[in-house]
Amino acid sequence: MTAPGLRLLIVEDNLALRSQLAGLLEAQGHRVDFAADGRIGLALALADPPDVLVLDLGLPGLDGLRVCERLRQEADRHIPVLMLTARDAVEDKVRGFEAGADDYLVKPFAGAELLARCLALARRHRVGEPVRLCIGSLAIDRRTSEVTREGQRIELPNIPFQLLLALAEAWPRTLTRSELVQRVWGDEAPASDPLRSHLYVLRQALDRPFATPMLRTVHGVGFKLEPDA
């Protein structure tokens, strides 16, 4: 049984879809606010951050990618973003994740799936969980997505950041390759090896400037973080 009470902001310019989602979500006890324009949606999200932002990609005023990018730049906390789109190409989904989306849902979709994904995102960023994850000298701020090691700020693109966050949340457990792929891409992973280049970027930023590597490959199993102190 899931607990009701999420605050959701849905930025979608299709009136019929907004009405359908309002009925579904409010019937489950969730509070729903709407915007039909990207600029208005961004302003609402920044002024009163929701538990989950459901964001259409094709919007008047400011498209979903730009809304997501600006939200990540300007918000003082991490607002989970579920991006909606009629586009189903892998390249479009990668662009969404790189803009800062946490999950991706292709239209048409079942209302029950959207609700399940919103609940999963809310659990991942639930109030009451530690805002900061600390492993050795590594610190990850869930709300701002800021990463530091030995007090030095580490800049990461969204996908390497999501990989690092998954490893930190699982620590001290080892995550398999399939678990990491599922965490970042869900069921829509690219056909080629989707981890190699992003793990390389993560290693370069997380380990190369420091004396002790933290990202460890567990051969035949997967990957894990090891404290540096």
CSV table of C-alpha atoms in Angstrom, one decimal:
chain,number,residue,atom,x,y,z
A,1,MET,CA,0.0,0.0,0.0
A,2,THR,CA,1.4,3.4,-1.0
A,3,ALA,CA,1.0,6.5,1.2
A,4,PRO,CA,-1.0,9.3,-0.4
A,5,GLY,CA,-0.1,12.9,-0.2
A,6,LEU,CA,2.4,13.8,-2.9
A,7,ARG,CA,2.6,17.3,-4.3
A,8,LEU,CA,2.8,17.1,-8.0
A,9,LEU,CA,3.3,19.8,-10.6
A,10,ILE,CA,2.4,18.8,-14.1
A,11,VAL,CA,3.6,21.0,-17.0
A,12,GLU,CA,1.6,19.8,-20.0
A,13,ASP,CA,-0.2,21.8,-22.7
A,14,ASN,CA,-2.7,19.1,-23.7
A,15,LEU,CA,-5.9,20.0,-21.8
A,16,ALA,CA,-7.4,16.5,-22.2
A,17,LEU,CA,-4.3,14.8,-20.8
A,18,ARG,CA,-4.2,17.3,-17.9
A,19,SER,CA,-7.8,16.5,-17.0
A,20,GLN,CA,-7.1,12.7,-17.2
A,21,LEU,CA,-4.1,13.0,-15.0
A,22,ALA,CA,-5.9,15.2,-12.5
A,23,GLY,CA,-8.6,12.7,-12.1
A,24,LEU,CA,-6.3,9.8,-11.7
A,25,LEU,CA,-3.8,11.4,-9.2
A,26,GLU,CA,-6.4,13.3,-7.1
A,27,ALA,CA,-8.4,10.1,-6.7
A,28,GLN,CA,-5.3,8.5,-5.1
A,29,GLY,CA,-5.1,11.4,-2.6
A,30,HIS,CA,-2.3,13.4,-4.3
A,31,ARG,CA,-2.4,17.2,-4.7
A,32,VAL,CA,-1.9,18.3,-8.3
A,33,ASP,CA,-1.0,21.7,-9.8
A,34,PHE,CA,-0.8,22.4,-13.5
A,35,ALA,CA,0.9,24.7,-16.0
A,36,ALA,CA,0.4,24.7,-19.7
A,37,ASP,CA,3.5,26.9,-20.5
A,38,GLY,CA,7.2,26.1,-19.9
A,39,ARG,CA,8.0,29.5,-18.4
A,40,ILE,CA,5.1,29.4,-16.0
A,41,GLY,CA,5.9,25.8,-15.0
A,42,LEU,CA,9.5,26.7,-14.2
A,43,ALA,CA,8.4,29.7,-12.2
A,44,LEU,CA,6.0,27.6,-10.2
A,45,ALA,CA,8.5,24.8,-9.6
A,46,LEU,CA,11.1,27.3,-8.3
A,47,ALA,CA,8.7,29.3,-6.1
A,48,ASP,CA,7.1,26.2,-4.5
A,49,PRO,CA,9.1,23.1,-5.2
A,50,PRO,CA,6.8,20.0,-5.7
A,51,ASP,CA,7.6,16.5,-4.7
A,52,VAL,CA,7.7,15.5,-8.3
A,53,LEU,CA,7.6,17.6,-11.5
A,54,VAL,CA,6.0,15.9,-14.5
A,55,LEU,CA,7.3,17.7,-17.5
A,56,ASP,CA,6.2,17.5,-21.1
A,57,LEU,CA,9.0,17.9,-23.6
A,58,GLY,CA,7.1,19.9,-26.2
A,59,LEU,CA,5.9,23.1,-24.5
A,60,PRO,CA,5.1,26.6,-25.6
A,61,GLY,CA,7.1,29.4,-24.1
A,62,LEU,CA,10.1,27.2,-23.0
A,63,ASP,CA,10.5,23.6,-24.1
A,64,GLY,CA,10.9,20.8,-21.5
A,65,LEU,CA,14.7,20.4,-22.0
A,66,ARG,CA,15.3,24.1,-21.3
A,67,VAL,CA,12.9,24.0,-18.3
A,68,CYS,CA,14.8,21.1,-16.9
A,69,GLU,CA,18.2,22.6,-17.5
A,70,ARG,CA,17.2,25.9,-15.9
A,71,LEU,CA,15.6,24.1,-13.0
A,72,ARG,CA,18.9,22.3,-12.2
A,73,GLN,CA,20.8,25.6,-12.5
A,74,GLU,CA,18.4,27.7,-10.4
A,75,ALA,CA,16.6,25.4,-7.8
A,76,ASP,CA,18.1,25.3,-4.3
A,77,ARG,CA,17.2,21.6,-4.0
A,78,HIS,CA,16.8,18.5,-6.2
A,79,ILE,CA,13.3,18.3,-7.6
A,80,PRO,CA,12.6,14.9,-9.2
A,81,VAL,CA,11.6,15.3,-12.8
A,82,LEU,CA,9.6,12.8,-14.9
A,83,MET,CA,9.8,13.8,-18.5
A,84,LEU,CA,6.9,13.1,-20.9
A,85,THR,CA,7.3,13.0,-24.6
A,86,ALA,CA,5.9,11.5,-27.8
A,87,ARG,CA,9.5,10.9,-29.0
A,88,ASP,CA,10.8,7.4,-28.4
A,89,ALA,CA,14.3,7.6,-30.0
A,90,VAL,CA,17.1,6.7,-27.7
A,91,GLU,CA,18.9,9.9,-28.6
A,92,ASP,CA,16.0,12.0,-27.4
A,93,LYS,CA,15.9,10.1,-24.1
A,94,VAL,CA,19.6,10.6,-23.6
A,95,ARG,CA,19.1,14.4,-24.2
A,96,GLY,CA,16.4,14.4,-21.6
A,97,PHE,CA,18.7,12.7,-19.0
A,98,GLU,CA,21.6,15.0,-19.8
A,99,ALA,CA,19.3,18.0,-19.3
A,100,GLY,CA,18.7,16.6,-15.8
A,101,ALA,CA,15.6,14.4,-16.0
A,102,ASP,CA,15.3,11.6,-13.5
A,103,ASP,CA,13.0,9.4,-15.5
A,104,TYR,CA,11.4,9.3,-18.9
A,105,LEU,CA,7.9,8.2,-20.1
A,106,VAL,CA,6.9,7.9,-23.7
A,107,LYS,CA,3.3,8.8,-24.8
A,108,PRO,CA,0.9,7.1,-24.9
A,109,PHE,CA,1.3,5.7,-21.5
A,110,ALA,CA,-0.9,4.0,-18.8
A,111,GLY,CA,-1.9,6.3,-16.0
A,112,ALA,CA,-1.0,3.6,-13.5
A,113,GLU,CA,2.6,3.6,-14.8
A,114,LEU,CA,2.9,7.3,-14.5
A,115,LEU,CA,1.6,7.1,-10.9
A,116,ALA,CA,4.0,4.3,-10.1
A,117,ARG,CA,7.0,6.2,-11.5
A,118,CYS,CA,6.1,9.4,-9.6
A,119,LEU,CA,5.9,7.3,-6.3
A,120,ALA,CA,9.3,5.7,-7.1
A,121,LEU,CA,10.9,9.1,-7.7
A,122,ALA,CA,9.4,10.5,-4.5
A,123,ARG,CA,10.7,7.5,-2.5
A,124,ARG,CA,14.2,8.0,-4.0
A,125,HIS,CA,14.2,11.6,-2.8
A,126,ARG,CA,12.0,11.2,0.3
A,127,VAL,CA,12.1,13.8,3.0
A,128,GLY,CA,13.7,12.2,6.1
A,129,GLU,CA,16.4,10.5,4.1
A,130,PRO,CA,19.8,12.1,4.6
A,131,VAL,CA,20.2,15.1,2.4
A,132,ARG,CA,24.0,14.5,2.3
A,133,LEU,CA,25.6,11.1,1.6
A,134,CYS,CA,29.1,10.9,2.9
A,135,ILE,CA,31.6,8.1,2.1
A,136,GLY,CA,35.1,8.8,3.3
A,137,SER,CA,35.9,12.3,2.0
A,138,LEU,CA,33.2,12.1,-0.7
A,139,ALA,CA,30.0,14.1,-0.1
A,140,ILE,CA,26.9,14.1,-2.3
A,141,ASP,CA,24.1,16.6,-1.7
A,142,ARG,CA,20.8,15.0,-3.0
A,143,ARG,CA,19.0,18.3,-3.2
A,144,THR,CA,21.6,20.4,-5.0
A,145,SER,CA,23.3,17.5,-6.8
A,146,GLU,CA,26.6,19.0,-5.6
A,147,VAL,CA,29.5,16.5,-5.2
A,148,THR,CA,32.7,17.3,-3.3
A,149,ARG,CA,35.8,15.2,-2.4
A,150,GLU,CA,38.3,16.4,0.1
A,151,GLY,CA,36.4,19.7,0.1
A,152,GLN,CA,36.9,20.1,-3.7
A,153,ARG,CA,33.9,20.4,-5.9
A,154,ILE,CA,33.5,17.8,-8.6
A,155,GLU,CA,31.6,18.7,-11.7
A,156,LEU,CA,29.7,15.8,-13.3
A,157,PRO,CA,27.3,15.6,-16.2
A,158,ASN,CA,23.9,14.1,-15.3
A,159,ILE,CA,24.4,10.5,-16.3
A,160,PRO,CA,27.8,10.1,-14.5
A,161,PHE,CA,26.2,11.8,-11.5
A,162,GLN,CA,23.3,9.3,-11.5
A,163,LEU,CA,25.8,6.5,-11.6
A,164,LEU,CA,27.7,7.9,-8.7
A,165,LEU,CA,24.5,8.5,-6.7
A,166,ALA,CA,23.3,4.9,-7.3
A,167,LEU,CA,26.7,3.5,-6.1
A,168,ALA,CA,26.6,5.8,-3.0
A,169,GLU,CA,23.1,4.8,-2.1
A,170,ALA,CA,24.0,1.1,-2.5
A,171,TRP,CA,27.3,1.4,-0.5
A,172,PRO,CA,28.9,-0.8,0.7
A,173,ARG,CA,27.1,-3.2,-1.7
A,174,THR,CA,28.5,-3.9,-5.2
A,175,LEU,CA,26.1,-3.0,-8.0
A,176,THR,CA,26.0,-5.1,-11.1
A,177,ARG,CA,26.2,-3.6,-14.6
A,178,SER,CA,22.5,-4.5,-15.2
A,179,GLU,CA,21.5,-2.7,-11.9
A,180,LEU,CA,23.3,0.5,-13.0
A,181,VAL,CA,21.8,0.4,-16.5
A,182,GLN,CA,18.3,-0.1,-15.0
A,183,ARG,CA,18.8,2.8,-12.6
A,184,VAL,CA,19.9,5.3,-15.3
A,185,TRP,CA,18.0,4.1,-18.4
A,186,GLY,CA,15.2,1.9,-17.1
A,187,ASP,CA,14.0,-0.4,-19.9
A,188,GLU,CA,15.3,1.9,-22.6
A,189,ALA,CA,19.0,1.3,-22.5
A,190,PRO,CA,21.1,2.0,-25.7
A,191,ALA,CA,21.9,-1.1,-27.7
A,192,SER,CA,25.7,-0.6,-27.4
A,193,ASP,CA,27.5,-0.7,-24.1
A,194,PRO,CA,25.9,2.3,-22.3
A,195,LEU,CA,28.2,2.4,-19.3
A,196,ARG,CA,31.7,2.5,-20.6
A,197,SER,CA,32.0,6.1,-21.6
A,198,HIS,CA,30.0,7.4,-18.6
A,199,LEU,CA,32.0,5.4,-16.1
A,200,TYR,CA,35.2,6.7,-17.8
A,201,VAL,CA,33.9,10.3,-17.2
A,202,LEU,CA,33.1,9.5,-13.6
A,203,ARG,CA,36.5,7.9,-12.9
A,204,GLN,CA,38.3,10.9,-14.4
A,205,ALA,CA,36.4,13.4,-12.2
A,206,LEU,CA,36.2,11.3,-9.0
A,207,ASP,CA,39.6,9.6,-8.9
A,208,ARG,CA,42.1,11.1,-11.2
A,209,PRO,CA,42.8,14.3,-9.2
A,210,PHE,CA,43.2,12.3,-5.9
A,211,ALA,CA,45.7,9.9,-4.4
A,212,THR,CA,43.3,7.1,-3.6
A,213,PRO,CA,40.8,5.7,-6.2
A,214,MET,CA,37.2,5.2,-4.8
A,215,LEU,CA,35.4,3.7,-7.8
A,216,ARG,CA,36.4,0.0,-7.9
A,217,THR,CA,35.6,-2.6,-10.5
A,218,VAL,CA,34.7,-5.9,-8.9
A,219,HIS,CA,35.6,-8.3,-11.7
A,220,GLY,CA,32.8,-10.6,-12.7
A,221,VAL,CA,30.4,-8.7,-10.4
A,222,GLY,CA,30.1,-5.0,-11.1
A,223,PHE,CA,31.2,-1.8,-9.4
A,224,LYS,CA,31.3,-0.3,-5.9
A,225,LEU,CA,32.6,2.7,-4.0
A,226,GLU,CA,35.4,2.3,-1.4
A,227,PRO,CA,36.1,4.9,1.3
A,228,ASP,CA,39.3,6.8,0.9
A,229,ALA,CA,39.8,7.3,4.6
